[in-house]
mmCIF file of C-alpha atoms in Angstrom:
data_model
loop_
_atom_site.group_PDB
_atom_site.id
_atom_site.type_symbol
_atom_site.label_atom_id
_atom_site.label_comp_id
_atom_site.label_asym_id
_atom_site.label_seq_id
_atom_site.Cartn_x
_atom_site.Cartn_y
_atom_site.Cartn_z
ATOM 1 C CA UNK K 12 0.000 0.000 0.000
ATOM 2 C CA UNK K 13 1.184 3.022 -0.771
ATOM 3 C CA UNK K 14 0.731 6.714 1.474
ATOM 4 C CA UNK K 15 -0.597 9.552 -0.774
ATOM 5 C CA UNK K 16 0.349 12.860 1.300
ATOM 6 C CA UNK K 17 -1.068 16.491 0.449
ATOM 7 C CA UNK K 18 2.516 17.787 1.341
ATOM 8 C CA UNK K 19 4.967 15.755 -0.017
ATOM 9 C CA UNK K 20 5.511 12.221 -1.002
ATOM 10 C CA UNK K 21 6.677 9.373 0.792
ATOM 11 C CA UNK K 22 9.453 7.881 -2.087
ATOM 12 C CA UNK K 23 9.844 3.987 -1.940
ATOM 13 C CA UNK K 24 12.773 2.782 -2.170
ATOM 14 C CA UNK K 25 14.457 -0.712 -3.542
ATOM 15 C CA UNK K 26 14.513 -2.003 0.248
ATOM 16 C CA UNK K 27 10.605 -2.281 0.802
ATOM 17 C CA UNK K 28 8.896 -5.519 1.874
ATOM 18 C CA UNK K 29 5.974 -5.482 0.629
ATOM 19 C CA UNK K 30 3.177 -8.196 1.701
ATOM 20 C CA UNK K 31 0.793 -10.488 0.538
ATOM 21 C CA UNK K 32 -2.111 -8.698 -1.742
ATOM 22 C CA UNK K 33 -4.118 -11.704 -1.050
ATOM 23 C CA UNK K 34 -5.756 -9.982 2.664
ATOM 24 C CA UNK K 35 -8.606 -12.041 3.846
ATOM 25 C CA UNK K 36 -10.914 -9.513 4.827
ATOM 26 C CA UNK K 37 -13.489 -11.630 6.869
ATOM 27 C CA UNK K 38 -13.054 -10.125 10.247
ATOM 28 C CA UNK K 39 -11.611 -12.632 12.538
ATOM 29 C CA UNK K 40 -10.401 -12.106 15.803
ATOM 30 C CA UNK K 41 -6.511 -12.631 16.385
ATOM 31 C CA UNK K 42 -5.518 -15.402 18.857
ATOM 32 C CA UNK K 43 -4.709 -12.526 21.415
ATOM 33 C CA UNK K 44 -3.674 -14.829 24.602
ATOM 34 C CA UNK K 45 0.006 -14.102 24.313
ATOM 35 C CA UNK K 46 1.764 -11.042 24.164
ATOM 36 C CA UNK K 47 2.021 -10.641 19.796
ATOM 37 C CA UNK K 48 5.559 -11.557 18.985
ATOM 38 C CA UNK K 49 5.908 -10.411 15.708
ATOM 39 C CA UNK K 50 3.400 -7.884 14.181
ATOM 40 C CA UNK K 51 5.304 -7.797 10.830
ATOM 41 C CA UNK K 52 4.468 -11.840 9.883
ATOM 42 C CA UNK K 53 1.795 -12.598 7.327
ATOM 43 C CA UNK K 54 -0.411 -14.013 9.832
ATOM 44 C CA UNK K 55 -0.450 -10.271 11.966
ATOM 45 C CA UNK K 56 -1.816 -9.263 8.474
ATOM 46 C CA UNK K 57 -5.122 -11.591 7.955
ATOM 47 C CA UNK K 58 -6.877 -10.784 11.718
ATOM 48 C CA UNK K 59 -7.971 -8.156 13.688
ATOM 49 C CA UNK K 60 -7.086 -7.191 17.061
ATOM 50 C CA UNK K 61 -8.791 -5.726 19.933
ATOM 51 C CA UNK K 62 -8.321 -1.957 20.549
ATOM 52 C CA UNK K 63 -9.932 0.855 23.144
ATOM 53 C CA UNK K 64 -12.731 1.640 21.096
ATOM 54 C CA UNK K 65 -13.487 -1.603 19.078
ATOM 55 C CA UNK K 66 -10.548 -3.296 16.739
ATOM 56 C CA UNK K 67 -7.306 -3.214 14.381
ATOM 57 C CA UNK K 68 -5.357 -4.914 11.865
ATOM 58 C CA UNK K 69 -2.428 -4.358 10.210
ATOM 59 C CA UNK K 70 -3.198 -3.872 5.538
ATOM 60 C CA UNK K 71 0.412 -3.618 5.052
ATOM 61 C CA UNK K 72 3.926 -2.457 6.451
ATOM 62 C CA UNK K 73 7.231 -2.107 4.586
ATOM 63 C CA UNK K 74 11.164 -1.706 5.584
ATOM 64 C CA UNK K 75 13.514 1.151 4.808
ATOM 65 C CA UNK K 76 16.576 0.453 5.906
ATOM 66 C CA UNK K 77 15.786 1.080 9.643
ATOM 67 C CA UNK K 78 12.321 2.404 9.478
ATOM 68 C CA UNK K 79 9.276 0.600 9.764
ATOM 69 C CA UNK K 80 6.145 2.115 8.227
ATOM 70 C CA UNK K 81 2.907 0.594 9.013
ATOM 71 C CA UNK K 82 -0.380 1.022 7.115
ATOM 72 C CA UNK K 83 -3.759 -0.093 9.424
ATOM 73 C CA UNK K 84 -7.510 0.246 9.338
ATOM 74 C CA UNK K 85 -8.897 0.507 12.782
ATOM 75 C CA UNK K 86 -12.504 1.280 14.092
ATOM 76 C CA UNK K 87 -11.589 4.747 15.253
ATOM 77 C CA UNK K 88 -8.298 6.811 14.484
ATOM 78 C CA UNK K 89 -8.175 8.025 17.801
ATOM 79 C CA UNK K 90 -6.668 4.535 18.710
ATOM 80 C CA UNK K 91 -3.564 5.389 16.642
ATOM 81 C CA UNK K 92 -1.115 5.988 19.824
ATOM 82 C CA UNK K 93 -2.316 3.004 21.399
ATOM 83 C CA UNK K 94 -1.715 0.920 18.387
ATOM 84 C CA UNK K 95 1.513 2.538 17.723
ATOM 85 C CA UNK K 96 2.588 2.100 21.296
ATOM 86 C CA UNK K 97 1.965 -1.891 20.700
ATOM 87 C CA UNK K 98 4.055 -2.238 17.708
ATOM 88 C CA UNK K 99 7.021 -0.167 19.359
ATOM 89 C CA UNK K 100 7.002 -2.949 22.244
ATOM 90 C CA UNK K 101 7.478 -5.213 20.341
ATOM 91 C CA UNK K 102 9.614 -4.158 17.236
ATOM 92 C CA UNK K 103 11.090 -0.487 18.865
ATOM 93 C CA UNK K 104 13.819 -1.786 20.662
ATOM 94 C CA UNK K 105 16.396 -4.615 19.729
ATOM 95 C CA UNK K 106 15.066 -8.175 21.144
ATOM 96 C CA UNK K 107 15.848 -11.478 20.212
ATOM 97 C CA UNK K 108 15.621 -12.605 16.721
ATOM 98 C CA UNK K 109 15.282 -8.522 15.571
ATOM 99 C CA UNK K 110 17.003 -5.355 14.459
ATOM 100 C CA UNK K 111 16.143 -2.543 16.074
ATOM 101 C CA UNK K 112 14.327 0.308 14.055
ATOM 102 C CA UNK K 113 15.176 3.973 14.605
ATOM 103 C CA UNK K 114 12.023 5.136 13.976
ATOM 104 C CA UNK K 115 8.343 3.489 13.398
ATOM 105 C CA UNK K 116 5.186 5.440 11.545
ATOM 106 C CA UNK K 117 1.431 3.948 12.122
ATOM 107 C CA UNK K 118 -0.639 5.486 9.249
ATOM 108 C CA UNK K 119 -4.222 4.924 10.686
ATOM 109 C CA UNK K 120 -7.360 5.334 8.977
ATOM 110 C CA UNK K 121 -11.072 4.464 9.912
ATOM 111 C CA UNK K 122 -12.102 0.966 8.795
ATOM 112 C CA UNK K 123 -14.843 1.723 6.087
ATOM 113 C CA UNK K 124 -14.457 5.335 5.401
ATOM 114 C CA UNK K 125 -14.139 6.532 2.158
ATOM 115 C CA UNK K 126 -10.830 6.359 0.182
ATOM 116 C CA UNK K 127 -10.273 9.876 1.007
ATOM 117 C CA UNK K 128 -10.611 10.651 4.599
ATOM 118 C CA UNK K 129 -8.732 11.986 7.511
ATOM 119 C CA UNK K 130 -5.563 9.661 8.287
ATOM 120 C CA UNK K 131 -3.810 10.312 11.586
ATOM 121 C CA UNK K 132 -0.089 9.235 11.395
ATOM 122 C CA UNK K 133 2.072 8.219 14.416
ATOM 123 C CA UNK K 134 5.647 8.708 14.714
ATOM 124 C CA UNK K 135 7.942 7.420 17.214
ATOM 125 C CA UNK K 136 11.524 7.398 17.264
ATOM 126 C CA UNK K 137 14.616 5.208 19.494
ATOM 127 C CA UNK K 138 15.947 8.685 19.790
ATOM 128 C CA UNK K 139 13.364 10.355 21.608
ATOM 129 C CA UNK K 140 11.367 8.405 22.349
ATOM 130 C CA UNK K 141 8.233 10.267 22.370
ATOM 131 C CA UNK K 142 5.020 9.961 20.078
ATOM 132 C CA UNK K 143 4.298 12.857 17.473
ATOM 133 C CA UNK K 144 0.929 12.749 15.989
ATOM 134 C CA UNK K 145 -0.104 14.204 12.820
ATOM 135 C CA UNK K 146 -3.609 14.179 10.806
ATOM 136 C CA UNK K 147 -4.234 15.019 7.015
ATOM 137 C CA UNK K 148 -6.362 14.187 4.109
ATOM 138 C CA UNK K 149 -5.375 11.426 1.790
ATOM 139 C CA UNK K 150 -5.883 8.434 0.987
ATOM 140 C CA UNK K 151 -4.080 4.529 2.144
ATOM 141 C CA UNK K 152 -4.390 2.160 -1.378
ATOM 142 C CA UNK K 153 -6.867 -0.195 -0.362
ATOM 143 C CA UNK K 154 -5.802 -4.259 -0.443
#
């Protein structure tokens, strides 16, 4: 999926992963009993998770060197810090098995709404460590 931004474009670059086109979009719950160990797996991709204000799931993410940028539907944007704070637990600092990623961006936008709408984007980085939100128009490709 690609990020269309009024301000600028977001350049891909010969080092993206992209993911499997082939979503299943019937809404099944994720097997949420563990802690997730790996949000960037196919399997993160094909179920949705719980969330504050109803659920998540991941439509696609993709590597730049290391930057992770995430693409998600939820119910509500205004779960976008949350989700972001789940993925930096798990993929924000260096663990076992994984390289540690300077910075991570969560592009939310409302399951359902049209395919221009209001997108809120979270950015977090290893150097500050803080959350930065932004919201603009545009439009996440659809899988």
């Amino acid at each position: 999926m690609s990020v269309v931004l009024a301000e600028g474009g977001m350049a891909s670059t010969g080092c993206a992963v992209r993911t499997d086109d082939r979503i299943d979009r019937v809404p099944r719950p994720c097997r949420e009993q563990r802690r997730v160990e790996n949000y960037l797996v196919a399997r993160a991709q094909q179920c949705w998770y719980s969330s504050p204000n109803g659920r998540w799931r991941i439509t696609n993410h993709e590597l730049h060197y290391d930057v992770l940028v995430v693409e998600t539907e939820a119910t509500s944007i205004t779960d976008a810090e949350e989700l972001t704070r789940r993925i930096v637990e798990v993929h924000g600092g260096a663990s076992e098995g994984f390289t540690s990623f300077s910075e991570i961006l969560v592009y939310v936008q409302e399951e359902g709404a049209p395919a221009t709408s209001t997108i809120r984007r979270v950015r977090w980085t290893n150097r500050s460590g803080t959350y930065e939100v932004l919201e603009f128009e545009g439009a996440l490709q659809r899988r």
